[in-house]
Amino acid sequence: MAARKKKKTPARKTAALKAKAPSPVFSSGDVVFRLNVKTEGLEPILGAAYLMTDVSYVRLDGAASRTIEVRLEPKAGPEALPPKVLAKRFADELSTQRLRWAIARQNVLVREFIAEQAVLLASGRLEQAPAPAQDGAADALSEEQRAEIEKLISEVEDEIRTMNEKKAASDPKNIKASWEEKQEAGKTRLGEGGA
Amino acid sequence: MSRLTSWTRSDPASAGHLAAFNFRRVEPGWYLLTNDWGKFLMLDEGDFRRLMTGPINSADALYPRLEAGGFLRERLDFKALASSYVKKNSFHWFNGPSLHMIVVTLRCNQKCQYCHSSVVDPSRTDTDMDLETARRTVDFIFSTPNPTICIEFQGGEPLLNWPVVKFITRYAQAKARASKRKLIVALVCNFTLMTEDKLDFLLEHHVSLCTSLDGPAELHDKNRPFLGGGLAQAKVVGWLEKIQRRCAGEPGKKHYLPGALMTTTRFSLPYAREIVDLYVSLGMDQIFVRPLSPIGYAKRVWKDIGYGTEEFVSFYEKALDYILELNISGRSKIMERMALVLLTKILKGEDPGFMDLRSPAGAVLGCLAYNYNGQIFVSDEGRMVDHQGDPMFLVGDVAGNSWSEVVDHPTTKACVAASTLDNQPMCWQCAYKPYCGAEPVFHYETQKSVWGQMPSSAWCRSHMGQFDVIFRKLRDPKARAVFEEWMERDQCRWQENEEIAAGEFMASGSVPA
Amino acid sequence: MKHEFDLKQGSVGLTAPKALYSRDALGIAAHIFAGRAEVYLEEAPRVWRLTLKARRPGGEPELRALAGEFLNELLNQQYRFLVSRFNAKISNLVVAQTLLSARGGENPSALAAEEQAPEFQAEVDKMMAEARVEIERTMPARIVPQGNPLPPAPEESLG
């Protein structure tokens, strides 16, 4: 029996989502992380650092293309967080930002498309989506309404048949392709750079 | 964990099957998921972990819930999601502001602890709006394109400039009749200067009435004393009851029952139940548990009357819990206004017309504030910043500017850009993004920038806290049943009000039954 | 990399790498901080050298906090640019849509035909005349303008 081929997940993406927690260095009351931009991603690093600005003063050093040093100086006051707590919070947030940005990059075209569709819909240049059926609604239909619905169903079935024949054309922006597929096809949308 | 909450590293996530969404661990045991189209799901930890760590099989019980909400990448109904987007953001397609707040005077006979309006002594008649400015203001309002206009009188104390209140009401109603536009007129006043003659005029002209009622006498009078001292609450309550009796007794007037708002100060915090009890005893159908904003004069006295955001959220939850208890037990059907606003967005996917919680915010696009001297501001809060000597939010003048000049003003554009949540670095990843808003004037006053800095924003903390409260309550079937009954009742109230709006009433010339 | 404090001058010096922070972000952050500090900028090959001269007197802890808050604001602006660029298509669509809708077209709403009629004008003139009489009869005399109701508020922290 032939072995079933496992679907390849691009190594970089898997590595990015599964990366080991970066280790902090505690220095003069500050918490310092040295982060590899290729592994962690520029956007997640900046995002995690930004989300620490309520509890710490955040200083960044380094280069957007290689290594960024994130220095967290705890803010003084009754709600001051101990450095170890600060470090854990940042590490957790960095991991979460990688996930949030991965989901965002993967779906930005979908969001844009739907926003555009909404504008067209609101201006009357697109048909409304049908309202969801209510319980018992089918029982209240007249013969005429049933015939109309059956006609619509057969039109939709024809359309689906046509769509399947023209599969490439129905998704001109390749929206449904996953991030992995796009990576493999070399069509990945570049993440927006920093400075 | 940041305020957005985190996904722990112990379970490596797989993103490939996931559509666009934001998530939040509202409390231990479950996660909230939402998306740009206003859909939400509450998943227990196990289901959320399964979703995040691998594709969900179509035979899985979770699958249809995810599909229906647009959370599965491979099963997106683009048209349905676009329709949801259009519905929840209906204000995106509106033709300009519907709410016009006219400050007819800065004079006031009270000296409220927190007054945003920076009121002046009753002798300062130079801060009364004159007739010519009043006329130009109404003309400007009717030059804006929205077919529905709501004029709201504010102050100071508007009744101190009563002739101008009357003139604006009559002139606006004449213009509404002539141009066949829908007009609502509302008066926000302290009731202490109300008389029977004034009430006759207001009811005859279908002016909605609203006052401030902060709570029991000892609290209200501490917050809102008369200028020179004296007890005001008894007068407010007296007139509330009198107007209620008049409205109950006159045909067609029941929709003009007066409303009341409370403002929370530090002194209010121990009295959540007592405040609600007062509103219940007065037969009010709603209470709006409002936080105090550190804007304008309130910013100067914040040390004395302000509080932390956590304190307010705790107060809000206590008040809401008590209100729910009253509803569940059948002792009262009183509703909480902010909960109604949030639930309209969450459960109905509709915009309730609350300017501060829109993306972009209602500044200029949904509302305008007109000062006594004809200057136009992005909002009443923007007008208050001007009182402190900073004209940042001044966008025009009724004497010299057109509506298009106001829209094209750089401040308008800055406010619109800054309050569009897709531009906000924290908001765009927040689970409350589809329902929330970032108010540019608040952030300018507290953080020196219309953009603000959300991780340390009091606005953000306060609203996140209130959303957390609402979503926690939604997990409780009894509370949810109460909320759904409120939605139904609120809908009926608006539908009834629709039939007898002032402009239309006068245009038809007939007295409704 | 460490801050340099000049307690006599009431200033703190710091650096920000050009690879991570843009000139635009610096400019906005400096503007936001204008009420709290004078911000001096010097450009070096790899870093921006900044000096913040506090407007209010304070010791090292206050200057440290000032520098920290400035860097936080700088990060706020820089990250905001990144997020805005990422979501540019959607946010530009929303901003354009809402502004155009609000504008309601190039020309203001024209006066209704009924409003242009002499009878309408006569009705309005009558309303104004009645209002003037009521003002004369019931309102206190109008005094000359007294200026802004309140003096500008001093810079205060809400914290």
Tab-separated table of C-alpha atoms in Angstrom, chain B residues 205-425:
chain	number	residue	atom	x	y	z
B	205	HIS	CA	-44.240	71.542	19.969
B	206	HIS	CA	-43.326	67.917	20.699
B	207	VAL	CA	-39.980	68.732	22.269
B	208	SER	CA	-38.438	65.719	24.034
B	209	LEU	CA	-37.221	66.507	27.513
B	210	CYS	CA	-34.213	65.173	29.340
B	211	THR	CA	-32.636	66.156	32.628
B	212	SER	CA	-29.799	65.131	34.913
B	213	LEU	CA	-30.611	63.093	37.985
B	214	ASP	CA	-27.512	61.781	39.699
B	215	GLY	CA	-29.273	59.910	42.473
B	216	PRO	CA	-30.800	60.402	45.935
B	217	ALA	CA	-30.895	63.973	47.230
B	218	GLU	CA	-27.701	63.834	49.281
B	219	LEU	CA	-25.760	62.615	46.244
B	220	HIS	CA	-27.439	64.760	43.580
B	221	ASP	CA	-27.152	67.935	45.638
B	222	LYS	CA	-23.480	67.255	46.355
B	223	ASN	CA	-22.798	66.798	42.643
B	224	ARG	CA	-25.125	69.500	41.347
B	225	PRO	CA	-25.699	72.325	43.847
B	226	PHE	CA	-27.362	75.605	42.970
B	227	LEU	CA	-25.101	78.555	42.380
B	228	GLY	CA	-24.764	80.091	45.808
B	229	GLY	CA	-25.829	76.828	47.470
B	230	GLY	CA	-29.187	75.161	47.865
B	231	LEU	CA	-30.887	71.858	47.215
B	232	ALA	CA	-31.814	71.091	43.630
B	233	GLN	CA	-32.835	67.454	43.592
B	234	ALA	CA	-36.309	68.028	45.003
B	235	LYS	CA	-37.087	70.435	42.194
B	236	VAL	CA	-35.814	68.025	39.554
B	237	VAL	CA	-37.873	65.156	40.934
B	238	GLY	CA	-40.898	67.410	41.327
B	239	TRP	CA	-40.849	68.458	37.699
B	240	LEU	CA	-40.110	64.953	36.474
B	241	GLU	CA	-43.237	63.714	38.203
B	242	LYS	CA	-45.307	66.657	37.018
B	243	ILE	CA	-44.269	66.168	33.385
B	244	GLN	CA	-44.913	62.437	33.644
B	245	ARG	CA	-48.454	63.161	34.870
B	246	ARG	CA	-49.043	65.644	32.039
B	247	CYS	CA	-47.773	63.187	29.426
B	248	ALA	CA	-49.825	60.336	30.841
B	249	GLY	CA	-52.923	62.506	30.819
B	250	GLU	CA	-52.670	64.023	27.337
B	251	PRO	CA	-53.387	61.975	24.223
B	252	GLY	CA	-50.412	61.458	21.942
B	253	LYS	CA	-47.938	62.660	24.553
B	254	LYS	CA	-46.863	59.387	26.109
B	255	HIS	CA	-43.880	59.273	23.793
B	256	TYR	CA	-42.623	62.523	25.313
B	257	LEU	CA	-42.109	61.149	28.785
B	258	PRO	CA	-39.025	62.896	30.137
B	259	GLY	CA	-35.732	61.088	30.307
B	260	ALA	CA	-32.970	61.435	32.863
B	261	LEU	CA	-29.232	60.819	32.847
B	262	MET	CA	-26.906	60.272	35.742
B	263	THR	CA	-23.213	61.151	35.845
B	264	THR	CA	-20.990	59.029	38.051
B	265	THR	CA	-18.605	60.851	40.336
B	266	ARG	CA	-16.469	59.497	43.140
B	267	PHE	CA	-19.362	60.264	45.479
B	268	SER	CA	-21.668	58.003	43.473
B	269	LEU	CA	-19.560	54.874	43.818
B	270	PRO	CA	-21.036	53.508	47.068
B	271	TYR	CA	-24.640	54.090	45.941
B	272	ALA	CA	-25.273	51.901	42.882
B	273	ARG	CA	-28.450	50.309	44.283
B	274	GLU	CA	-29.812	53.528	45.748
B	275	ILE	CA	-29.446	55.335	42.419
B	276	VAL	CA	-31.245	52.565	40.575
B	277	ASP	CA	-33.960	52.466	43.258
B	278	LEU	CA	-34.619	56.171	42.763
B	279	TYR	CA	-35.056	55.760	39.009
B	280	VAL	CA	-37.362	52.788	39.601
B	281	SER	CA	-39.438	54.723	42.138
B	282	LEU	CA	-39.915	57.487	39.563
B	283	GLY	CA	-41.159	55.012	36.980
B	284	MET	CA	-38.287	55.705	34.602
B	285	ASP	CA	-38.002	53.044	31.959
B	286	GLN	CA	-34.261	53.552	31.526
B	287	ILE	CA	-31.181	54.575	33.438
B	288	PHE	CA	-27.895	55.477	31.767
B	289	VAL	CA	-24.986	54.635	34.056
B	290	ARG	CA	-22.515	57.090	32.604
B	291	PRO	CA	-18.870	57.541	33.504
B	292	LEU	CA	-17.382	60.967	34.016
B	293	SER	CA	-14.933	62.007	31.330
B	294	PRO	CA	-11.847	64.062	32.249
B	295	ILE	CA	-12.612	66.673	29.609
B	296	GLY	CA	-12.769	70.424	30.015
B	297	TYR	CA	-13.608	71.560	33.534
B	298	ALA	CA	-13.865	68.006	34.867
B	299	LYS	CA	-10.181	67.541	34.056
B	300	ARG	CA	-9.278	70.389	36.401
B	301	VAL	CA	-11.144	68.848	39.322
B	302	TRP	CA	-10.453	65.204	38.576
B	303	LYS	CA	-8.409	64.782	41.769
B	304	ASP	CA	-11.507	65.649	43.787
B	305	ILE	CA	-14.310	63.906	41.898
B	306	GLY	CA	-12.679	61.362	39.575
B	307	TYR	CA	-11.832	57.684	39.967
B	308	GLY	CA	-9.963	54.869	38.259
B	309	THR	CA	-11.454	52.941	35.372
B	310	GLU	CA	-11.556	49.718	37.372
B	311	GLU	CA	-13.606	51.511	40.022
B	312	PHE	CA	-16.115	52.649	37.418
B	313	VAL	CA	-16.398	49.221	35.800
B	314	SER	CA	-17.010	47.670	39.204
B	315	PHE	CA	-19.688	50.276	39.911
B	316	TYR	CA	-21.252	49.652	36.513
B	317	GLU	CA	-21.385	45.919	37.101
B	318	LYS	CA	-22.957	46.363	40.546
B	319	ALA	CA	-25.630	48.619	39.064
B	320	LEU	CA	-26.295	46.264	36.157
B	321	ASP	CA	-26.463	43.217	38.422
B	322	TYR	CA	-29.046	44.957	40.549
B	323	ILE	CA	-31.035	46.031	37.504
B	324	LEU	CA	-30.997	42.445	36.228
B	325	GLU	CA	-32.077	41.200	39.647
B	326	LEU	CA	-35.037	43.594	39.567
B	327	ASN	CA	-36.009	42.459	36.069
B	328	ILE	CA	-35.668	38.748	36.809
B	329	SER	CA	-37.709	39.044	39.997
B	330	GLY	CA	-40.374	41.089	38.213
B	331	ARG	CA	-40.028	44.050	40.587
B	332	SER	CA	-39.111	46.397	37.749
B	333	LYS	CA	-38.545	46.404	33.997
B	334	ILE	CA	-36.029	49.232	34.023
B	335	MET	CA	-33.351	48.994	31.324
B	336	GLU	CA	-29.756	50.225	31.348
B	337	ARG	CA	-28.964	52.466	28.401
B	338	MET	CA	-25.336	51.572	27.731
B	339	ALA	CA	-26.198	47.876	27.872
B	340	LEU	CA	-28.936	48.540	25.303
B	341	VAL	CA	-26.433	50.297	23.048
B	342	LEU	CA	-23.915	47.448	23.270
B	343	LEU	CA	-26.519	44.715	22.924
B	344	THR	CA	-28.005	46.346	19.817
B	345	LYS	CA	-24.585	46.048	18.240
B	346	ILE	CA	-23.793	42.573	19.554
B	347	LEU	CA	-27.109	40.754	19.278
B	348	LYS	CA	-28.797	42.614	16.446
B	349	GLY	CA	-25.785	43.617	14.381
B	350	GLU	CA	-27.233	47.123	14.061
B	351	ASP	CA	-25.915	50.590	14.736
B	352	PRO	CA	-27.806	52.189	17.650
B	353	GLY	CA	-26.689	55.716	16.778
B	354	PHE	CA	-24.302	56.119	19.714
B	355	MET	CA	-21.677	58.500	18.362
B	356	ASP	CA	-18.772	57.556	20.596
B	357	LEU	CA	-18.850	53.867	19.696
B	358	ARG	CA	-18.602	54.053	15.960
B	359	SER	CA	-15.691	53.474	13.619
B	360	PRO	CA	-15.098	56.194	12.548
B	361	ALA	CA	-16.528	58.158	15.476
B	362	GLY	CA	-19.532	60.406	15.144
B	363	ALA	CA	-17.510	63.627	15.327
B	364	VAL	CA	-18.823	65.744	12.397
B	365	LEU	CA	-20.026	62.676	10.494
B	366	GLY	CA	-22.827	62.032	12.970
B	367	CYS	CA	-23.030	65.129	15.142
B	368	LEU	CA	-22.018	68.762	15.382
B	369	ALA	CA	-21.977	71.209	18.297
B	370	TYR	CA	-22.824	74.890	17.812
B	371	ASN	CA	-21.575	77.330	20.417
B	372	TYR	CA	-23.546	80.382	21.524
B	373	ASN	CA	-21.422	82.548	19.203
B	374	GLY	CA	-22.046	80.429	16.096
B	375	GLN	CA	-18.768	78.543	16.152
B	376	ILE	CA	-19.044	74.931	15.035
B	377	PHE	CA	-17.224	72.086	16.790
B	378	VAL	CA	-16.763	68.395	16.021
B	379	SER	CA	-18.748	67.505	19.161
B	380	ASP	CA	-19.797	68.959	22.493
B	381	GLU	CA	-16.590	67.638	24.045
B	382	GLY	CA	-14.637	69.437	21.346
B	383	ARG	CA	-16.459	72.632	22.309
B	384	MET	CA	-15.376	72.106	25.915
B	385	VAL	CA	-11.739	71.836	24.903
B	386	ASP	CA	-12.165	75.245	23.279
B	387	HIS	CA	-13.396	76.654	26.593
B	388	GLN	CA	-10.056	75.738	28.088
B	389	GLY	CA	-8.413	77.938	25.473
B	390	ASP	CA	-7.582	75.316	22.825
B	391	PRO	CA	-9.493	75.716	19.530
B	392	MET	CA	-8.241	72.395	18.153
B	393	PHE	CA	-11.751	71.065	17.427
B	394	LEU	CA	-13.221	74.233	15.902
B	395	VAL	CA	-14.217	73.357	12.334
B	396	GLY	CA	-16.273	76.313	11.185
B	397	ASP	CA	-18.675	79.129	11.860
B	398	VAL	CA	-22.340	79.374	10.876
B	399	ALA	CA	-21.742	82.915	9.624
B	400	GLY	CA	-18.922	82.159	7.247
B	401	ASN	CA	-18.579	78.484	6.402
B	402	SER	CA	-20.490	75.983	4.321
B	403	TRP	CA	-21.154	72.382	5.214
B	404	SER	CA	-18.633	71.146	2.640
B	405	GLU	CA	-15.972	73.389	4.206
B	406	VAL	CA	-16.677	71.799	7.582
B	407	VAL	CA	-16.359	68.278	6.135
B	408	ASP	CA	-13.170	69.233	4.312
B	409	HIS	CA	-11.606	70.783	7.427
B	410	PRO	CA	-8.308	69.099	8.389
B	411	THR	CA	-9.551	68.513	11.937
B	412	THR	CA	-12.557	66.631	10.586
B	413	LYS	CA	-10.337	64.409	8.499
B	414	ALA	CA	-7.915	63.864	11.392
B	415	CYS	CA	-10.772	62.830	13.690
B	416	VAL	CA	-12.170	60.465	11.058
B	417	ALA	CA	-8.790	58.853	10.353
B	418	ALA	CA	-7.860	58.559	14.037
B	419	SER	CA	-11.153	56.949	15.010
B	420	THR	CA	-11.200	54.387	12.180
B	421	LEU	CA	-10.284	51.321	14.178
B	422	ASP	CA	-8.386	49.636	11.325
B	423	ASN	CA	-5.826	52.405	11.840
B	424	GLN	CA	-5.536	51.820	15.582
B	425	PRO	CA	-2.656	49.528	16.581
